[in-house]
Amino acid sequence: MSNEQQVRIYNPSEEMVKNAAVSGMDGYRALCKEAEDDYEGFWGRRAKELIDWKVPFTQVLDESNAPFFKWFADGKLNVSYNCLDRNVNNGLGDKVALIFEGDNGDVTRVTYKDLLARVSKFANALRGMGVKKGDRVVIYLPMSIEGVVAMQACARIGATHSIVFGGFSAHALRDRIEDAGAVALITSDGQHRGGKALPLKPIADEALSLGGCDTIKNVVVVKRTGGDCNMVAGRDVWFHEACASQSETCEPEWVEAEHPLFILYTSGSTGKPKGVQHSSGGYLLQAVLSMKYTFDIKPNDVFWCTADIGWVTGHTYITYGPLACGATEIVFEGVPTYPDAGRFWKMIQDHKVSIFYTAPTAIRSLIKAADNNPAVHPTKYDLSSLRLLGSVGEPINPAAWEWYYQNVGGSRCPIVDTFWQTETGAHMITPMPGATPMVPGSCTLPFPGIQAAVVDETGTEVPWGQGGILVVKKPWPSMIRTIWGDPDRFVKSYYPADFQGKLYLAGDGAIRDVETGYFTITGRIDDVLNVSGHRMGTMEIESALVAHEKVAEAAVVGRPDDVTGEAIVAFVVLKGPRPTGEEAAKTIKELQNWVGHEIGPIAKPKDIRFGENLPKTRSGKIMRRLLRQLAKGEDVTQDTSTLENPHILEQLKG
Ligand code: WTA
């Protein structure tokens, strides 16, 4: 950042600094110092202040069985009580908790009082089915009020939920049900997306018929799309019928702070997904604290996180964090491009959203859409309600950052580029919006209390300006507790012997700016390329490509090469039509020279292929493993069941 390139620095406005929970860099540094001087005190004081405990804890951190750390272990609480009852008791009963907007634009508002009643009814229904503390419940639902209700209801009775994203296939669902040993499945007849009604229950039925799901005793079905729906007698029950005769009050199950609130499956380096297990107390603490520090949540904010509840972002920043802060938030069923690519901007305008949190991939695709159709450009909408923007899920390239800042935020709203992971539970490295001077492309500095570092293969910290491996030096309250059913894999994956089991390995590469110490994530360390002995982050090359005026999106992977070790293959989506023949050859040369110019000749992609899009999951993540196969010229033999747009693969073949 501090090299030849001109770096633009964006300071938060005076007003932002004045009013923010973390005010100015002095405020930020004071918090960091507090944590450095008294680590347990730092977290313990906030746990007391921000959480209602049934039984107060006496010990903050128990490291006796490291790396299986325990936080607030002898305290008891209920997460749903903290999200709902507490707000109602504090006079927020009539405040709107959820503004649900359906795919077709219908809006439903749910107050805290309503939400508590709905959660209590469903919690009672689950108890009536025999679901009890510690049982696992798999939730396979689209974005819906019931999705949030189901998660909160599990939390209320101490059942451990495991959400399976609605875009996953029957096999993926089966594997997760089996691994979790779930006793109940909550699903819906179907879901609305992009103007279409898509079936869900048939996929759930197929999953249950594949074998391995004998533990499932009850299937609860939310009616969303209507029409025919196969219901198995004795096993399946409609959600509304199960709730109909239930009481609107439900005594919460008071659980130990370490009680598993949820398991969420995520991809690892092997084919088998990892069931990341989270706690109740520590997790809730950081969900709330990051709402306060990173999102600077205030009573009048309208908060919108566009993630799906199927991913960790939807857990922490839809179901738990905002509700535990008594916030009003949007829950959106649909997709950003329906009925047109102005949907997000229209919803911000309609609901006067003040904090908007989305993913770089969404931003980049909306940049492309706005370039092609000026009518859906964000500047065509009244976005004056916005005061803060966020980004999550992947590095945001500076060009997309600038566009987001100028066109969505009106050059007025700070952008919090939040680095974190399913395993970390909450933000780890992120600007504080009323403190940190922002540099596009950098997630800047650690969240107060988080001790991140960049190390080499031996675990020794590398000098600023030198790339390395991102680690966290101390345990933190919302961290992963174990991999469900596989504690050895937990230790091997996250506390490897290379680092004497002392450092948490994030799996990402990072570099710190020589002058500011700001972190920039250089991509997963499994995505690092080695070309002729030179190490390069795929992200670096992608960022260069998308900085070219013709390029909308790019993904770069490595391919084995006899001469250079690895060769760079770039998959590129242009803003204009997909080129072929002469035109393609010309554009390839142009882009190769461009990258050569931006980074250096060594970074020039050897092979560039054009598609109308990149292969993505429905959550918008680029499926790099497919690109790697395509790059090698292999047929795609891997599971493509989570792929949103399979026809793209044909275009991207060499
Ligand atoms: C990447 C999503 C750069 C990173 C919350 C991480 C990011 C992985 C950022 C976790 C960011 C997430 N800048 N990279 N702001 N946020 N990542 O588990 O590679 O779906 O390890 O959690 O996404 O993805 P996950």
XYZ file of C-alpha atoms and ligand atoms in Angstrom:
679
model
C 0.000 0.000 0.000
C 2.755 2.383 0.763
C 4.715 1.534 -2.394
C 4.588 3.311 -5.748
C 0.806 3.089 -5.969
C -1.048 6.173 -4.929
C -3.092 5.127 -1.928
C -6.201 7.048 -1.119
C -7.079 7.319 2.521
C -10.637 7.995 3.586
C -11.173 9.470 7.006
C -14.454 9.093 8.831
C -16.438 12.315 9.028
C -16.273 14.429 12.168
C -19.899 13.664 12.866
C -19.257 9.926 12.633
C -16.278 10.217 14.972
C -18.255 12.265 17.466
C -21.191 9.888 17.727
C -19.602 6.473 17.248
C -19.290 3.856 19.979
C -15.585 3.669 19.221
C -14.720 7.325 18.811
C -11.523 8.265 17.026
C -8.246 6.357 16.908
C -7.610 7.330 20.495
C -10.799 5.572 21.457
C -9.793 2.512 19.454
C -6.296 2.409 20.934
C -7.644 2.780 24.445
C -9.799 -0.318 23.938
C -6.849 -2.275 22.531
C -4.723 -1.240 25.475
C -7.423 -2.222 27.931
C -7.461 -5.708 26.367
C -3.675 -5.938 26.322
C -3.337 -4.963 29.973
C -6.143 -7.159 31.248
C -7.404 -9.591 28.633
C -9.898 -11.426 30.790
C -11.115 -8.245 32.418
C -11.747 -6.716 28.993
C -14.047 -9.544 27.902
C -15.485 -10.223 31.346
C -16.654 -6.637 31.872
C -18.402 -6.607 28.492
C -19.966 -10.014 29.056
C -21.483 -8.694 32.296
C -22.657 -5.470 30.728
C -24.065 -6.754 27.429
C -25.596 -10.095 28.372
C -28.340 -10.941 30.865
C -27.150 -13.957 32.854
C -29.438 -16.276 34.797
C -26.420 -17.434 36.762
C -23.435 -15.055 36.667
C -20.070 -16.526 35.687
C -17.123 -16.410 38.063
C -14.385 -17.420 35.642
C -13.838 -15.664 32.296
C -11.436 -17.926 30.402
C -10.498 -21.510 31.143
C -7.382 -22.557 29.226
C -6.773 -25.804 31.095
C -7.713 -27.971 28.126
C -6.297 -25.820 25.296
C -7.092 -25.490 22.440
C -10.553 -26.455 23.693
C -11.008 -23.115 25.393
C -13.964 -22.319 27.621
C -15.450 -18.891 28.231
C -17.711 -17.875 31.117
C -18.100 -21.611 31.729
C -19.998 -21.560 35.026
C -22.440 -18.870 33.871
C -25.925 -19.710 32.630
C -28.010 -17.816 30.114
C -30.469 -18.187 27.292
C -29.639 -16.602 23.937
C -33.264 -16.246 22.826
C -34.136 -14.570 26.136
C -31.361 -12.060 25.473
C -32.635 -11.399 21.939
C -36.362 -11.158 22.712
C -37.643 -11.067 26.306
C -34.955 -8.647 27.359
C -36.023 -6.138 24.685
C -39.713 -6.540 25.479
C -38.949 -6.078 29.179
C -37.033 -2.929 28.304
C -40.056 -1.382 26.622
C -39.248 -2.325 23.030
C -42.215 -4.699 22.619
C -43.838 -2.553 19.938
C -40.621 -1.789 18.105
C -40.325 -3.500 14.721
C -37.752 -6.267 14.892
C -38.078 -7.684 11.381
C -39.124 -6.048 8.148
C -39.593 -9.020 5.888
C -39.737 -8.299 2.165
C -40.804 -11.192 -0.026
C -39.486 -11.899 -3.487
C -42.672 -10.347 -4.909
C -42.270 -7.178 -2.863
C -44.842 -7.935 -0.146
C -43.764 -6.524 3.210
C -44.490 -7.970 6.678
C -43.438 -6.208 9.860
C -42.889 -8.192 13.046
C -42.503 -6.400 16.374
C -40.388 -7.696 19.247
C -43.566 -8.686 21.084
C -44.872 -10.582 18.015
C -41.538 -12.236 17.465
C -41.348 -13.390 21.069
C -44.859 -14.864 20.764
C -44.025 -16.626 17.491
C -40.762 -18.020 18.849
C -42.438 -19.164 22.061
C -45.198 -20.970 20.181
C -42.777 -22.802 17.965
C -40.466 -23.570 20.884
C -43.442 -25.104 22.675
C -44.298 -27.092 19.550
C -40.760 -28.466 19.369
C -40.859 -29.368 23.061
C -44.173 -31.098 22.417
C -42.433 -33.259 19.812
C -39.913 -34.266 22.438
C -37.075 -32.059 21.232
C -34.936 -31.222 24.233
C -31.734 -29.536 25.330
C -28.732 -30.778 23.361
C -30.760 -32.357 20.545
C -29.747 -31.291 17.057
C -32.315 -29.744 14.732
C -31.523 -29.241 11.053
C -33.132 -26.200 9.433
C -33.440 -26.188 5.645
C -35.426 -23.053 4.959
C -35.357 -20.118 2.590
C -34.952 -16.560 3.868
C -38.125 -16.095 5.880
C -39.550 -14.953 9.175
C -39.937 -18.627 10.050
C -36.219 -19.176 9.458
C -35.369 -16.668 12.175
C -38.189 -17.995 14.387
C -36.955 -21.581 14.039
C -33.390 -20.665 14.994
C -34.534 -18.609 17.974
C -36.937 -21.369 19.056
C -34.106 -23.901 19.105
C -32.011 -21.494 21.152
C -34.946 -21.042 23.520
C -35.194 -24.739 24.368
C -31.451 -25.404 24.248
C -31.597 -27.455 21.042
C -28.551 -27.034 18.805
C -29.501 -25.912 15.330
C -27.671 -26.640 12.145
C -28.789 -24.625 9.157
C -28.297 -26.135 5.741
C -28.385 -23.487 3.014
C -31.507 -23.781 0.850
C -29.411 -24.068 -2.303
C -27.745 -27.310 -1.202
C -28.663 -30.591 -2.840
C -30.350 -33.614 -1.267
C -27.004 -35.367 -0.839
C -25.476 -32.413 0.947
C -28.521 -32.172 3.212
C -28.423 -35.885 3.971
C -24.715 -35.787 4.847
C -25.253 -32.943 7.277
C -28.299 -34.505 8.926
C -26.381 -37.736 9.344
C -23.234 -36.117 10.703
C -25.208 -34.032 13.190
C -27.511 -36.918 14.186
C -30.454 -34.528 14.028
C -33.817 -35.444 15.568
C -35.940 -32.978 13.595
C -35.874 -31.251 10.235
C -37.558 -27.919 9.591
C -38.155 -27.089 5.959
C -40.730 -25.492 3.655
C -42.814 -26.566 0.710
C -40.819 -24.259 -1.506
C -39.278 -20.864 -1.925
C -39.695 -17.810 -4.131
C -36.614 -16.554 -5.898
C -36.409 -14.240 -8.867
C -40.130 -14.549 -9.621
C -40.094 -18.338 -9.610
C -41.504 -20.766 -7.064
C -38.891 -23.434 -6.409
C -39.681 -26.663 -4.564
C -37.792 -27.482 -1.379
C -39.767 -30.244 0.333
C -39.135 -32.757 -2.489
C -35.394 -32.248 -1.969
C -35.818 -32.750 1.772
C -37.859 -35.918 1.099
C -35.155 -37.198 -1.211
C -32.473 -36.483 1.391
C -34.411 -38.423 4.012
C -34.871 -41.337 1.612
C -31.142 -41.636 0.910
C -30.476 -43.421 4.177
C -28.530 -42.302 7.210
C -31.308 -40.053 8.480
C -33.044 -42.489 10.827
C -32.480 -40.141 13.727
C -35.065 -37.732 12.270
C -38.379 -38.193 14.049
C -40.225 -35.065 12.994
C -40.326 -32.941 9.871
C -41.933 -29.518 10.216
C -42.991 -27.844 6.964
C -43.519 -24.112 6.512
C -46.148 -23.322 3.885
C -44.668 -20.712 1.594
C -45.394 -21.423 -2.059
C -48.631 -23.414 -1.620
C -49.857 -26.105 -3.997
C -49.256 -29.827 -3.734
C -46.878 -30.969 -1.045
C -46.154 -34.529 -0.059
C -46.683 -34.964 3.694
C -45.673 -38.246 5.313
C -48.201 -39.251 7.968
C -46.753 -39.555 11.461
C -43.557 -37.753 10.460
C -44.491 -34.497 8.730
C -46.472 -31.644 10.206
C -47.244 -28.142 8.946
C -45.478 -25.390 10.843
C -48.684 -23.333 11.248
C -50.608 -26.338 12.523
C -47.869 -27.277 14.962
C -47.953 -23.727 16.359
C -51.727 -23.168 16.259
C -52.698 -24.381 19.707
C -49.454 -23.506 21.489
C -49.080 -20.986 24.264
C -47.414 -17.656 23.548
C -45.209 -18.019 26.563
C -42.386 -20.482 26.867
C -39.969 -20.740 29.756
C -36.458 -20.571 28.334
C -34.013 -23.400 28.981
C -31.129 -21.875 30.931
C -27.966 -23.343 29.502
C -24.278 -23.210 30.390
C -22.324 -20.579 28.467
C -20.452 -23.332 26.621
C -23.634 -25.088 25.523
C -23.540 -25.509 21.703
C -25.892 -22.916 20.225
C -25.311 -24.159 16.708
C -23.286 -26.243 14.328
C -22.645 -24.825 10.884
C -21.033 -26.890 8.177
C -18.339 -25.301 6.097
C -15.838 -26.501 3.512
C -12.391 -27.585 4.518
C -9.444 -28.962 2.667
C -10.946 -32.428 2.412
C -14.221 -33.335 0.732
C -16.075 -33.802 3.997
C -17.598 -30.611 5.332
C -16.662 -29.560 8.845
C -19.375 -29.017 11.433
C -18.141 -25.852 13.118
C -19.498 -25.864 16.682
C -20.241 -22.583 18.413
C -21.039 -21.755 22.027
C -23.860 -19.704 23.582
C -22.301 -17.076 25.879
C -19.062 -16.234 24.118
C -20.730 -16.256 20.725
C -23.517 -13.942 21.819
C -21.079 -11.542 23.433
C -19.157 -10.938 20.244
C -22.277 -10.842 18.092
C -23.477 -7.955 20.261
C -20.124 -6.253 20.672
C -19.447 -6.213 16.926
C -22.920 -4.781 16.278
C -21.950 -1.984 18.629
C -18.338 -1.398 17.602
C -18.241 -2.291 13.907
C -21.775 -1.355 12.932
C -22.148 1.358 15.558
C -25.778 0.280 15.903
C -28.101 2.947 17.319
C -31.768 2.727 18.345
C -33.084 4.371 15.163
C -31.011 2.427 12.678
C -32.542 0.191 10.042
C -30.005 -2.564 9.569
C -29.760 -4.762 6.501
C -27.411 -7.694 6.132
C -28.101 -9.289 2.744
C -26.574 -12.672 3.656
C -28.628 -15.849 3.793
C -29.306 -17.440 7.196
C -27.629 -20.511 5.701
C -24.224 -18.862 6.163
C -22.514 -17.643 9.304
C -23.070 -14.016 8.324
C -26.805 -14.651 8.449
C -26.441 -16.234 11.885
C -24.429 -13.500 13.544
C -25.756 -10.478 11.666
C -29.405 -11.433 11.105
C -30.615 -13.887 13.714
C -28.526 -13.022 16.746
C -26.524 -9.771 16.719
C -29.187 -7.281 15.576
C -31.952 -8.796 17.716
C -29.774 -8.944 20.815
C -29.259 -5.186 20.284
C -32.987 -4.483 19.915
C -32.457 -3.317 16.331
C -34.853 -3.102 13.395
C -33.597 -5.167 10.492
C -34.536 -6.277 6.996
C -34.994 -9.917 6.047
C -35.115 -10.318 2.276
C -36.375 -13.412 0.489
C -35.365 -12.568 -3.060
C -32.341 -11.909 -5.240
C -30.595 -8.596 -6.036
C -31.455 -8.774 -9.737
C -35.217 -9.271 -9.573
C -37.380 -7.643 -10.839
C -34.294 -5.717 -11.912
C -30.785 -5.035 -10.673
C -31.989 -1.955 -8.813
C -33.730 -4.099 -6.187
C -31.223 -3.484 -3.377
C -31.218 0.254 -4.008
C -35.003 0.396 -4.134
C -35.280 -1.501 -0.872
C -32.784 0.808 0.822
C -34.892 3.723 -0.390
C -38.256 2.194 0.590
C -37.236 1.043 4.065
C -34.831 3.914 4.802
C -32.012 1.499 5.499
C -29.200 3.184 7.409
C -26.647 0.342 7.647
C -26.135 -1.912 4.638
C -23.905 -4.996 4.721
C -23.269 -7.052 1.589
C -20.641 -9.031 -0.322
C -18.107 -7.791 -2.900
C -19.402 -10.252 -5.468
C -22.853 -8.685 -5.239
C -21.345 -5.230 -5.592
C -19.335 -6.231 -8.632
C -22.277 -7.807 -10.387
C -24.394 -4.726 -9.656
C -21.654 -2.497 -11.055
C -21.866 -4.488 -14.249
C -25.643 -4.285 -14.310
C -25.608 -0.529 -13.721
C -23.076 -0.044 -16.513
C -25.374 -1.884 -18.892
C -28.583 -0.274 -17.713
C -28.324 3.248 -16.291
C -31.875 2.972 -14.911
C -30.664 0.607 -12.176
C -27.664 2.698 -11.203
C -27.718 3.366 -7.434
C -27.518 7.133 -8.024
C -31.015 6.893 -9.542
C -32.410 6.126 -6.069
C -32.696 8.115 -2.882
C -30.087 6.455 -0.686
C -29.761 9.367 1.724
C -30.877 7.210 4.677
C -27.575 5.293 4.532
C -24.900 6.183 7.048
C -22.693 3.091 7.059
C -21.751 0.387 4.547
C -20.154 -2.994 5.083
C -18.463 -5.673 3.029
C -17.851 -9.321 3.887
C -16.909 -12.703 2.508
C -13.946 -12.026 0.305
C -11.438 -9.285 -0.274
C -13.044 -6.258 -1.875
C -10.950 -4.931 -4.735
C -10.212 -1.200 -4.573
C -12.193 -0.426 -7.747
C -15.363 -2.008 -6.316
C -14.719 -0.316 -2.974
C -14.517 3.112 -4.628
C -17.673 2.503 -6.625
C -19.540 1.346 -3.523
C -18.257 4.327 -1.559
C -19.156 6.911 -4.171
C -22.336 5.599 -5.746
C -24.019 3.794 -2.883
C -22.622 5.702 0.065
C -22.641 9.089 -1.677
C -18.996 9.565 -0.560
C -20.440 10.085 2.913
C -20.638 6.632 4.508
C -17.671 4.742 5.926
C -17.206 1.206 4.588
C -16.348 -1.470 7.121
C -14.482 -4.196 5.242
C -14.977 -6.956 7.787
C -12.658 -9.933 7.718
C -13.896 -12.970 9.616
C -14.861 -16.619 9.113
C -17.458 -19.220 9.997
C -14.963 -20.365 12.615
C -14.434 -16.966 14.212
C -18.128 -16.310 14.831
C -17.800 -12.532 14.513
C -15.658 -9.783 12.978
C -11.906 -10.182 13.503
C -10.224 -7.479 11.443
C -12.243 -4.455 10.427
C -12.254 -0.683 10.500
C -14.148 0.991 13.325
C -16.401 3.363 11.380
C -15.875 6.366 13.624
C -12.174 5.843 14.096
C -10.145 4.024 11.474
C -8.930 5.878 8.381
C -9.958 3.563 5.544
C -7.800 2.308 2.698
C -9.717 0.578 -0.114
C -8.797 -3.107 -0.252
C -7.576 -3.331 3.326
C -9.616 -4.659 6.237
C -7.321 -2.409 8.314
C -6.878 -3.343 12.000
C -8.027 -6.019 14.452
C -11.281 -5.719 16.340
C -10.503 -4.481 19.868
C -9.314 -7.439 21.919
C -8.414 -9.595 18.914
C -4.704 -10.312 18.582
C -4.064 -11.029 14.913
C -0.607 -11.449 13.431
C 1.175 -12.456 10.243
C 3.720 -15.245 10.659
C 5.984 -17.527 8.620
C 5.848 -21.354 8.455
C 7.471 -21.627 11.871
C 5.000 -19.306 13.559
C 7.441 -16.409 13.824
C 6.000 -12.987 13.136
C 7.222 -11.525 9.832
C 8.099 -7.851 9.420
C 5.397 -5.502 8.181
C 5.464 -5.364 4.410
C 6.233 -9.062 4.104
C 3.456 -11.508 3.259
C 2.726 -14.488 5.469
C 0.155 -16.597 7.246
C -2.666 -14.986 9.191
C -3.016 -16.243 12.758
C -4.713 -15.228 15.978
C -2.526 -15.340 19.064
C -5.089 -15.561 21.826
C -8.425 -17.346 22.118
C -11.493 -15.121 21.808
C -15.049 -15.605 23.133
C -16.878 -16.336 19.845
C -14.315 -18.755 18.464
C -15.099 -22.236 17.151
C -15.175 -24.746 20.026
C -14.581 -27.923 18.049
C -15.550 -29.701 14.866
C -18.686 -31.622 15.661
C -17.752 -35.238 16.283
C -14.142 -34.731 15.196
C -12.027 -32.991 17.839
C -8.788 -34.249 16.239
C -9.611 -32.518 13.003
C -10.338 -29.355 14.972
C -6.875 -29.402 16.507
C -5.112 -30.306 13.250
C -6.968 -27.728 11.176
C -6.800 -24.758 13.504
C -4.055 -25.339 16.068
C -1.462 -27.205 14.002
C 1.715 -28.629 15.505
C 3.770 -26.370 13.186
C 2.838 -23.582 15.542
C 3.197 -25.716 18.707
C -0.578 -25.666 18.970
C -0.391 -22.076 20.186
C -1.681 -20.081 17.229
C -5.085 -20.184 15.564
C -4.544 -20.749 11.849
C -7.100 -18.824 9.827
C -6.175 -20.382 6.479
C -5.625 -17.021 4.844
C -2.542 -15.203 3.750
C -2.067 -11.596 4.789
C 0.352 -8.719 4.585
C 0.628 -5.674 6.840
C 1.338 -2.247 5.489
C 4.856 -1.078 6.280
C 3.716 2.217 7.729
C 0.273 1.677 9.196
C 0.339 -2.026 10.062
C -2.955 -2.374 8.223
C -3.852 -5.904 7.221
C -4.656 -6.854 3.654
C -5.910 -10.385 3.100
C -4.120 -11.915 0.130
C -6.502 -14.854 -0.252
C -6.703 -18.374 1.112
C -3.302 -19.858 1.576
C -4.455 -22.764 -0.498
C -4.967 -20.266 -3.340
C -1.454 -18.956 -3.308
C 0.288 -19.491 -6.628
C 3.916 -20.153 -7.144
C 5.054 -19.168 -10.604
C 8.741 -19.561 -11.302
C 9.413 -19.405 -7.594
C 7.436 -16.190 -7.142
C 4.614 -16.219 -4.676
C 1.454 -14.420 -5.718
C -2.031 -14.107 -4.290
C -4.693 -14.939 -6.837
C -6.533 -11.951 -5.430
C -3.762 -9.631 -6.434
C -4.116 -10.663 -10.072
C -7.889 -10.543 -9.902
C -7.762 -7.091 -8.473
C -5.520 -5.991 -11.327
C -7.845 -7.517 -13.893
C -10.972 -5.912 -12.476
C -9.187 -2.589 -12.412
C -9.231 -2.731 -16.241
C -12.088 -0.689 -17.652
C -13.494 -3.559 -19.716
C -13.527 -6.138 -16.904
C -16.499 -6.755 -14.631
C -15.279 -9.784 -12.742
C -12.325 -12.127 -12.730
C -11.181 -15.284 -10.982
C -7.657 -16.586 -11.148
C -6.428 -20.102 -10.414
C -3.207 -22.020 -10.827
C -2.536 -24.849 -13.268
C 0.492 -27.123 -13.065
C 3.125 -26.101 -15.598
C 6.241 -28.025 -16.589
C 8.415 -24.970 -16.842
C 7.171 -22.488 -14.286
C 5.693 -24.799 -11.642
C 2.335 -23.194 -11.881
C 0.780 -21.112 -14.615
C -1.890 -18.513 -14.123
C -5.299 -19.008 -15.663
C -7.800 -16.182 -15.537
C -11.530 -16.496 -16.006
C -12.919 -13.145 -16.969
C -16.347 -11.590 -17.348
C -16.321 -8.436 -19.437
C -18.712 -5.541 -18.937
C -19.650 -5.784 -22.605
C -20.557 -8.904 -24.595
C -18.426 -12.047 -24.328
C -15.787 -11.800 -27.086
C -14.948 -14.603 -29.518
C -12.432 -15.189 -32.319
C -10.219 -12.227 -33.297
C -11.843 -9.995 -30.746
C -11.109 -12.478 -27.938
C -7.474 -12.845 -29.004
C -7.047 -9.087 -29.049
C -8.622 -8.651 -25.636
C -6.477 -11.427 -24.159
C -3.309 -9.625 -25.279
C -4.639 -6.376 -23.917
C -5.418 -7.878 -20.512
C -2.120 -9.758 -20.315
C -0.272 -6.532 -20.958
C -2.448 -4.733 -18.475
C -1.659 -7.192 -15.684
C 1.984 -7.117 -16.678
C 1.815 -3.408 -16.318
C -0.112 -3.402 -13.032
C 1.869 -6.017 -11.127
C 4.792 -7.214 -13.231
C 5.356 -9.534 -16.195
C 5.417 -12.580 -13.900
C 1.776 -12.034 -13.022
C 0.574 -12.112 -16.633
C -2.035 -14.819 -16.982
C -0.887 -17.452 -19.427
C -4.416 -18.323 -20.349
C -7.486 -16.077 -20.263
C -10.991 -17.360 -20.873
C -14.178 -15.377 -21.162
C -17.594 -16.244 -19.816
C -20.834 -14.357 -19.379
C -20.490 -15.118 -15.698
C -18.375 -17.157 -13.294
C -19.532 -20.434 -11.771
C -21.051 -19.465 -8.458
C -22.984 -20.962 -5.643
C -26.313 -19.374 -4.973
C -24.754 -17.455 -2.145
C -22.513 -15.855 -4.735
C -19.225 -17.545 -3.881
C -17.102 -18.360 -6.899
C -16.538 -22.123 -7.134
C -12.795 -22.125 -7.535
C -12.412 -25.863 -7.381
C -14.392 -26.078 -10.624
C -12.237 -23.388 -12.183
C -9.110 -25.306 -11.227
C -10.437 -28.373 -13.060
C -11.371 -26.297 -16.085
C -7.975 -24.614 -16.006
C -6.318 -28.000 -16.252
C -8.520 -28.865 -19.212
C -10.243 -31.611 -17.248
C -13.890 -32.444 -17.427
C -15.758 -31.299 -14.378
C -16.312 -34.470 -12.391
C -16.930 -32.836 -9.053
C -20.218 -32.209 -7.408
C -21.897 -29.248 -9.118
C -25.131 -29.508 -7.175
C -24.641 -26.153 -5.477
C -23.850 -24.365 -8.714
C -26.287 -21.623 -9.658
C -25.417 -21.475 -13.380
C -24.050 -24.783 -14.771
C -24.105 -23.667 -18.435
C -21.249 -21.265 -17.729
C -18.857 -24.214 -17.466
C -19.132 -24.874 -21.234
C -18.072 -21.316 -22.045
C -15.066 -21.477 -19.781
C -13.570 -24.689 -21.177
C -10.251 -23.994 -22.860
C -12.717 -14.740 3.212
C -17.566 -15.466 5.940
C -10.988 -10.734 2.741
C -11.464 -15.293 3.859
C -17.752 -14.428 7.065
C -12.024 -16.139 4.984
C -12.487 -12.271 3.504
C -13.249 -16.709 4.367
C -13.238 -11.249 4.124
C -14.293 -17.086 5.366
C -12.778 -9.900 3.980
C -14.174 -13.155 4.519
N -11.645 -9.701 3.276
N -11.376 -12.007 2.829
N -13.429 -8.867 4.491
N -14.276 -11.832 4.744
N -13.112 -13.436 3.757
O -16.336 -18.947 6.520
O -10.783 -16.082 2.927
O -17.797 -18.134 4.597
O -11.133 -17.155 5.418
O -17.094 -16.628 6.477
O -13.739 -15.678 3.497
O -15.489 -17.435 4.727
P -16.735 -17.876 5.574
